[in-house]
Amino acid sequence: MDVKDIIKPENKVYSKTSVLTDNVMHYCPGCSHGTVHKLIAEVIDEMGIQDKTIGISPVGCSVFAYNYLDIDWQQAAHGRAPALATATARLFPDKYVFTYQGDGDLASIGTAEIMHACNRGENIVVIFINNAIYGMTGGQMAPTTLMGMKTATSPYGRCEELHGKPLKITELISQLEGTCYVTRQSVQSAAAARKTKRAIRKAFENCSQKKGTSFVEVVSACNSGWKLSPVKANEWMVENMFPNYPLGDLKDR
Amino acid sequence: MALRGAIVVDTEKCKGCSVCLVNCPTNTIALAKEVNSKGYNYAYMANPESCTGCSNCATVCPDTCITVYRVKV
Ligand SMILES: Cc1ncc(C[n+]2csc(CCOP(=O)(O)OP(=O)(O)O)c2C)c(N)n1
Ligand code: SF4
Ligand code: SF4
């Protein structure tokens, strides 16, 4: 069979969801942010909630997330997305409100906001992109940077005496009464991405059931910050990030 | 019954990250020698007869550049 006989509308099994805009993403080649954006967009599409979803974009590389998902957005000051999401979800209880935050945004400058929003059990979804570095500003150390990992601000590697150990914020968040679903996923392979999509779907479904805060960490690669090729960065992530940040559900109730 | 597939890559959007290529179970994809207007070597179906239309490549593509087609033969 000739390729041109396969490429026909009736044979189409995968194409870009219309919830993603046609804008070309500004992310570096192979960056996990793009994959996660796509999965969120597909969930919104499949649940038919495009006009009921409000995203809160962070400060960090994904500050421009609002250019890529065709939904309503607000953009928060650094780390304050959970505060904006709190207000938004309380004012519009019938909407699906989610924050999208990096590890610098969520686990460093925004620690207070995320902890208290999760403790209050705000009816929101949190998508947490943990790439163990500050991508946007040039690869500085983050609270989630691994032991021994070299970054712009830990040129000799992260060391316990100076920097403490990596902050396992997702484990902390799973202890909080307000969270109903806390999970850690990844997107380096098709199987992993499909699991992450199911986790995001569950999180949004929890939102309609008013179950409290659903928290989805995605262990991610920042290949530019890590100074590796996209494929090597994903391999490095599997080898080094996963032992520190094991995948799976931490809480589901 | 076998599955035959084919992919169409938005070559202008593709950044040549190669994540699709390593996720293809049938070694269908390679990077082109040619570059797009941004200078990226884009992904293309180097071995079109081996594609099964599994959609793995499209699922992992961070820039959602790949459309997948599949037929039963
Ligand atoms: C109040 C304030 N402090 C510091 C900054 C500088 N800044 C911009 S992005 C960023 C860190 C982003 O890292 P992360 O949240 O991990 O996201 P990534 O870029 O890795 O996706 C910092 C510190 C800022 N914009 N505003
Ligand atoms: S700097 Fe890192 S997080 Fe930011 S777009 Fe590039 S790869 Fe992604
Ligand atoms: S659809 Fe599957 S077999 Fe075909 S190119 Fe993509 S990953 Fe390879």
Coordinates of C-alpha atoms and ligand atoms in Angstrom, one line a residue:
Chain A
M1 CA 0.0 0.0 0.0
D2 CA 1.3 3.4 -0.9
V3 CA 1.8 6.0 1.7
K4 CA -0.5 8.4 -0.1
D5 CA -3.3 5.9 0.2
I6 CA -2.7 5.7 4.0
I7 CA -2.7 9.5 4.5
K8 CA -6.4 10.1 4.1
P9 CA -8.8 11.9 6.5
E10 CA -10.7 8.7 7.3
N11 CA -7.5 7.0 8.4
K12 CA -6.4 9.7 10.8
V13 CA -5.7 8.4 14.3
Y14 CA -3.8 11.2 16.0
S15 CA -3.7 15.0 15.3
K16 CA -3.2 18.2 17.2
T17 CA -6.2 19.1 19.4
S18 CA -7.8 22.4 18.6
V19 CA -7.4 23.4 22.3
L20 CA -3.7 24.0 21.4
T21 CA -3.3 27.1 19.4
D22 CA -1.3 27.2 16.2
N23 CA 1.5 29.3 17.8
V24 CA 4.9 27.8 17.7
M25 CA 6.1 27.2 21.3
H26 CA 9.0 29.2 22.4
Y27 CA 10.4 26.3 24.4
C28 CA 13.8 24.8 23.7
P29 CA 13.7 21.7 21.4
G30 CA 12.6 18.6 23.4
C31 CA 11.5 20.6 26.5
S32 CA 9.0 18.7 28.7
H33 CA 6.8 21.8 29.0
G34 CA 5.5 21.4 25.5
T35 CA 4.5 17.7 26.0
V36 CA 2.7 18.6 29.3
H37 CA 0.8 21.5 27.6
K38 CA -0.3 19.1 24.9
L39 CA -1.6 16.5 27.4
I40 CA -3.5 19.2 29.4
A41 CA -5.0 20.5 26.1
E42 CA -6.1 16.9 25.1
V43 CA -7.8 16.3 28.5
I44 CA -9.6 19.7 28.2
D45 CA -10.7 18.7 24.7
E46 CA -11.8 15.2 25.7
M47 CA -13.8 16.4 28.7
G48 CA -15.4 19.2 26.6
I49 CA -14.5 21.9 29.2
Q50 CA -12.6 24.4 27.0
D51 CA -15.0 27.3 27.9
K52 CA -15.0 26.2 31.6
T53 CA -11.3 26.0 32.3
I54 CA -9.1 28.8 33.7
G55 CA -5.4 28.4 33.8
I56 CA -3.0 30.3 36.0
S57 CA 0.4 30.6 34.4
P58 CA 3.5 31.1 36.5
V59 CA 6.8 33.0 36.3
G60 CA 9.3 30.7 34.6
C61 CA 9.7 29.4 31.1
S62 CA 6.0 28.5 31.1
V63 CA 5.0 32.1 31.8
F64 CA 3.7 32.2 28.2
A65 CA 1.6 29.1 28.6
Y66 CA -1.4 31.3 27.8
N67 CA -0.2 31.6 24.2
Y68 CA -0.6 27.9 23.6
L69 CA -3.8 26.7 25.2
D70 CA -7.0 28.3 23.9
I71 CA -8.7 28.8 27.2
D72 CA -9.0 31.6 29.7
W73 CA -5.9 32.5 31.6
Q74 CA -4.4 34.7 34.3
Q75 CA -0.7 35.2 34.8
A76 CA 0.5 35.3 38.4
A77 CA 3.4 37.0 40.2
H78 CA 6.2 34.6 40.9
G79 CA 5.0 31.7 43.1
R80 CA 1.6 33.2 43.6
A81 CA -0.4 31.1 41.2
P82 CA -2.1 29.1 44.0
A83 CA -3.3 32.4 45.5
L84 CA -4.8 33.6 42.2
A85 CA -6.3 30.1 41.7
T86 CA -7.9 30.3 45.1
A87 CA -9.6 33.5 44.3
T88 CA -10.6 32.3 40.9
A89 CA -12.0 29.0 42.0
R90 CA -14.0 30.7 44.8
L91 CA -15.4 33.3 42.5
F92 CA -16.2 30.8 39.8
P93 CA -17.0 27.5 41.6
D94 CA -18.3 25.9 38.4
K95 CA -15.0 26.4 36.5
Y96 CA -12.0 24.1 36.3
V97 CA -9.1 26.1 37.7
F98 CA -5.6 24.9 37.4
T99 CA -2.1 26.3 38.1
Y100 CA 0.9 25.4 36.0
Q101 CA 4.1 25.9 37.9
G102 CA 7.8 25.1 37.8
D103 CA 9.9 24.0 40.8
G104 CA 11.4 27.4 41.3
D105 CA 8.0 29.0 41.2
L106 CA 6.2 26.3 43.4
A107 CA 8.9 24.9 45.7
S108 CA 11.0 28.1 46.3
I109 CA 9.5 31.5 46.1
G110 CA 5.9 30.2 46.2
T111 CA 6.3 27.6 49.0
A112 CA 3.9 29.5 51.3
E113 CA 1.2 29.9 48.7
I114 CA 1.2 26.2 47.6
M115 CA 1.4 24.8 51.1
H116 CA -1.6 26.9 52.3
A117 CA -3.7 26.4 49.2
C118 CA -3.2 22.7 49.5
N119 CA -3.8 22.7 53.2
R120 CA -7.1 24.6 52.7
G121 CA -8.0 22.1 50.1
E122 CA -8.8 24.7 47.5
N123 CA -10.8 23.0 44.7
I124 CA -8.1 23.4 42.1
V125 CA -5.6 21.3 40.0
V126 CA -1.9 22.0 40.4
I127 CA 0.4 20.9 37.6
F128 CA 4.0 21.0 38.9
I129 CA 6.8 20.7 36.5
N130 CA 9.9 19.6 38.4
N131 CA 13.0 19.9 36.2
A132 CA 15.3 20.5 39.2
I133 CA 16.5 23.8 37.9
Y134 CA 15.5 27.4 37.2
G135 CA 15.2 27.1 33.4
M136 CA 14.1 30.6 32.4
T137 CA 16.8 32.6 34.2
G138 CA 19.8 30.5 33.1
G139 CA 20.0 27.3 35.1
Q140 CA 20.3 28.3 38.7
M141 CA 19.9 25.8 41.6
A142 CA 16.4 25.0 42.7
P143 CA 15.2 23.5 45.9
T144 CA 14.7 20.2 43.9
T145 CA 18.2 20.2 42.4
L146 CA 19.8 16.8 43.0
M147 CA 22.7 16.3 45.4
G148 CA 26.0 16.9 43.5
M149 CA 24.2 18.4 40.6
K150 CA 26.1 21.3 39.0
T151 CA 24.1 24.4 38.2
A152 CA 25.0 28.1 37.6
T153 CA 24.8 28.8 41.3
S154 CA 26.2 25.4 42.5
P155 CA 29.2 25.2 40.2
Y156 CA 30.8 22.5 42.4
G157 CA 27.6 20.6 42.7
R158 CA 24.9 20.8 45.3
C159 CA 26.2 20.0 48.7
E160 CA 24.4 19.3 51.9
E161 CA 26.3 21.6 54.2
L162 CA 25.6 24.6 52.0
H163 CA 22.3 23.9 50.4
G164 CA 20.6 21.1 52.3
K165 CA 19.1 18.1 50.6
P166 CA 16.5 18.3 47.7
L167 CA 13.1 19.4 48.9
K168 CA 10.6 16.6 48.5
I169 CA 7.7 19.0 48.3
T170 CA 5.3 16.6 46.7
E171 CA 5.8 14.2 49.7
L172 CA 5.1 17.2 52.0
I173 CA 2.0 18.1 50.1
S174 CA 0.7 14.6 50.2
Q175 CA 0.6 14.9 54.0
L176 CA -1.8 17.9 53.9
E177 CA -5.4 17.2 54.7
G178 CA -6.7 19.3 51.8
T179 CA -5.2 17.3 49.0
C180 CA -7.3 14.5 47.6
Y181 CA -4.9 13.3 44.9
V182 CA -1.2 13.6 44.7
T183 CA 0.8 11.8 42.0
R184 CA 4.2 12.0 40.4
Q185 CA 4.5 11.2 36.6
S186 CA 6.7 11.9 33.6
V187 CA 6.6 12.4 29.9
Q188 CA 9.8 11.1 28.3
S189 CA 8.1 8.1 26.7
A190 CA 4.7 7.4 25.0
A191 CA 3.7 5.1 27.9
A192 CA 4.7 7.6 30.5
A193 CA 2.9 10.5 28.7
R194 CA -0.3 8.4 28.4
K195 CA -0.1 7.7 32.2
T196 CA 0.4 11.4 32.9
K197 CA -2.6 12.2 30.7
R198 CA -4.7 9.8 32.7
A199 CA -3.5 11.5 35.9
I200 CA -4.3 15.0 34.6
R201 CA -7.8 13.7 33.6
K202 CA -8.4 12.3 37.1
A203 CA -7.3 15.6 38.6
F204 CA -9.7 17.6 36.5
E205 CA -12.5 15.1 37.3
N206 CA -11.8 15.5 41.0
C207 CA -12.3 19.2 40.4
S208 CA -15.9 18.7 39.2
Q209 CA -16.6 16.5 42.2
K210 CA -15.2 19.3 44.5
K211 CA -12.9 16.9 46.2
G212 CA -10.2 19.4 47.1
T213 CA -6.7 20.0 45.7
S214 CA -5.3 17.6 43.1
F215 CA -1.6 17.8 42.7
V216 CA 0.2 16.3 39.6
E217 CA 4.0 16.5 39.6
V218 CA 5.6 15.8 36.3
V219 CA 9.3 15.0 36.6
S220 CA 10.7 16.9 33.7
A221 CA 13.8 17.6 31.7
C222 CA 15.4 21.0 31.1
N223 CA 17.9 20.0 28.5
S224 CA 19.3 23.5 28.1
G225 CA 19.8 24.0 31.8
W226 CA 21.3 20.6 32.2
K227 CA 23.5 21.2 29.1
L228 CA 22.5 17.9 27.5
S229 CA 20.8 17.1 24.2
P230 CA 17.0 16.5 24.5
V231 CA 17.4 12.7 24.2
K232 CA 20.3 12.5 26.6
A233 CA 18.5 14.8 29.1
N234 CA 15.6 12.3 29.1
E235 CA 18.0 9.5 29.7
W236 CA 19.7 11.4 32.5
M237 CA 16.3 12.1 34.1
V238 CA 15.3 8.4 34.1
E239 CA 18.7 7.5 35.6
N240 CA 19.1 10.3 38.2
M241 CA 15.8 12.0 38.8
F242 CA 13.6 8.9 39.2
P243 CA 15.5 7.4 42.1
N244 CA 15.1 10.7 44.0
Y245 CA 11.6 11.4 42.8
P246 CA 9.9 8.0 42.3
L247 CA 6.9 7.9 40.1
G248 CA 3.4 6.8 41.1
D249 CA 0.5 7.9 43.3
L250 CA 1.3 9.3 46.7
K251 CA -2.3 9.8 47.7
D252 CA -5.7 9.0 46.1
R253 CA -8.9 9.3 48.0
Chain B
M1 CA -4.3 -8.7 9.7
A2 CA -1.5 -6.1 9.8
L3 CA -1.5 -2.4 10.5
R4 CA 0.1 0.0 8.2
G5 CA 0.7 3.6 9.3
A6 CA 2.1 6.8 8.1
I7 CA 3.0 10.1 9.7
V8 CA 3.0 13.7 8.4
V9 CA 5.4 16.0 10.1
D10 CA 4.8 19.7 10.3
T11 CA 8.4 20.3 9.1
E12 CA 8.3 24.1 9.8
K13 CA 7.2 23.5 13.4
C14 CA 9.6 20.6 14.1
K15 CA 12.7 21.5 16.2
G16 CA 14.5 18.3 15.5
C17 CA 14.6 17.3 19.2
S18 CA 14.6 13.5 18.2
V19 CA 12.4 12.5 21.1
C20 CA 10.0 10.9 18.5
L21 CA 12.7 9.1 16.8
V22 CA 13.9 7.2 20.0
N23 CA 10.3 6.5 20.9
C24 CA 9.4 4.8 17.6
P25 CA 9.4 1.0 18.1
T26 CA 9.9 0.4 14.4
N27 CA 12.7 2.8 13.5
T28 CA 10.6 4.6 11.0
I29 CA 11.8 8.1 11.7
A30 CA 15.1 9.9 11.1
L31 CA 16.2 13.5 10.9
A32 CA 16.4 15.0 7.4
K33 CA 19.7 16.3 6.1
E34 CA 17.8 19.4 5.0
V35 CA 16.8 22.1 7.5
N36 CA 13.7 24.1 7.9
S37 CA 13.6 27.9 7.9
K38 CA 14.7 28.0 11.5
G39 CA 17.7 25.8 10.7
Y40 CA 16.4 22.6 12.4
N41 CA 16.9 19.2 10.8
Y42 CA 13.3 18.0 10.9
A43 CA 11.9 14.5 11.5
Y44 CA 10.7 12.5 8.5
M45 CA 9.6 9.0 7.7
A46 CA 12.9 7.4 6.6
N47 CA 11.4 3.9 6.5
P48 CA 7.7 4.5 5.5
E49 CA 7.0 0.8 5.0
S50 CA 7.7 0.0 8.7
C51 CA 5.3 2.4 10.3
T52 CA 2.4 0.8 12.2
G53 CA 0.6 4.0 13.1
C54 CA 1.0 3.4 16.8
S55 CA 1.1 7.2 17.5
N56 CA 4.0 6.9 20.0
C57 CA 6.0 9.6 18.1
A58 CA 3.1 12.0 18.1
T59 CA 2.3 11.4 21.8
V60 CA 5.8 12.4 22.9
C61 CA 6.3 15.3 20.5
P62 CA 6.6 18.4 22.6
D63 CA 5.6 20.6 19.7
T64 CA 2.7 18.4 18.5
C65 CA 4.1 18.4 14.9
I66 CA 3.1 14.9 14.0
T67 CA -0.2 13.6 12.5
V68 CA -0.7 9.9 12.4
Y69 CA -2.7 7.7 10.0
R70 CA -3.4 4.0 10.2
V71 CA -5.1 1.4 8.1
K72 CA -5.7 -2.3 8.5
V73 CA -4.4 -4.3 5.5
Ligands
LIG1 C1 9.7 38.2 42.2 C2 10.7 37.6 41.2 N1 11.8 37.0 41.6 C3 12.7 36.4 40.8 C4 12.4 36.4 39.4 C5 13.3 35.8 38.5 N2 12.9 34.5 38.0 C6 12.2 34.3 36.8 S1 11.8 32.7 36.4 C7 12.6 32.2 37.8 C8 12.7 30.7 38.2 C9 11.9 29.8 37.3 O1 12.2 28.5 37.5 P1 11.1 27.4 37.5 O2 9.9 27.8 38.3 O3 11.8 26.1 38.0 O4 10.6 27.3 36.0 P2 11.3 26.8 34.7 O5 11.8 28.1 34.0 O6 12.4 25.9 35.0 O7 10.3 26.2 33.9 C10 13.1 33.3 38.6 C11 13.9 33.1 39.8 C12 11.1 37.0 39.0 N3 10.8 37.0 37.7 N4 10.3 37.6 39.9
SF4_2 S1 15.3 26.5 29.5 FE1 14.7 24.4 30.1 S2 12.6 24.6 30.9 FE2 13.0 26.4 29.7 S3 12.3 26.0 27.6 FE3 14.5 25.5 27.7 S4 14.5 23.3 28.2 FE4 12.5 24.1 28.7
SF4_3 S1 3.3 6.0 14.4 FE1 4.5 4.5 15.6 S2 5.6 3.3 14.1 FE2 4.8 5.1 13.0 S3 6.6 6.6 13.0 FE3 5.3 7.0 14.8 S4 6.2 5.8 16.5 FE4 7.0 5.0 14.6

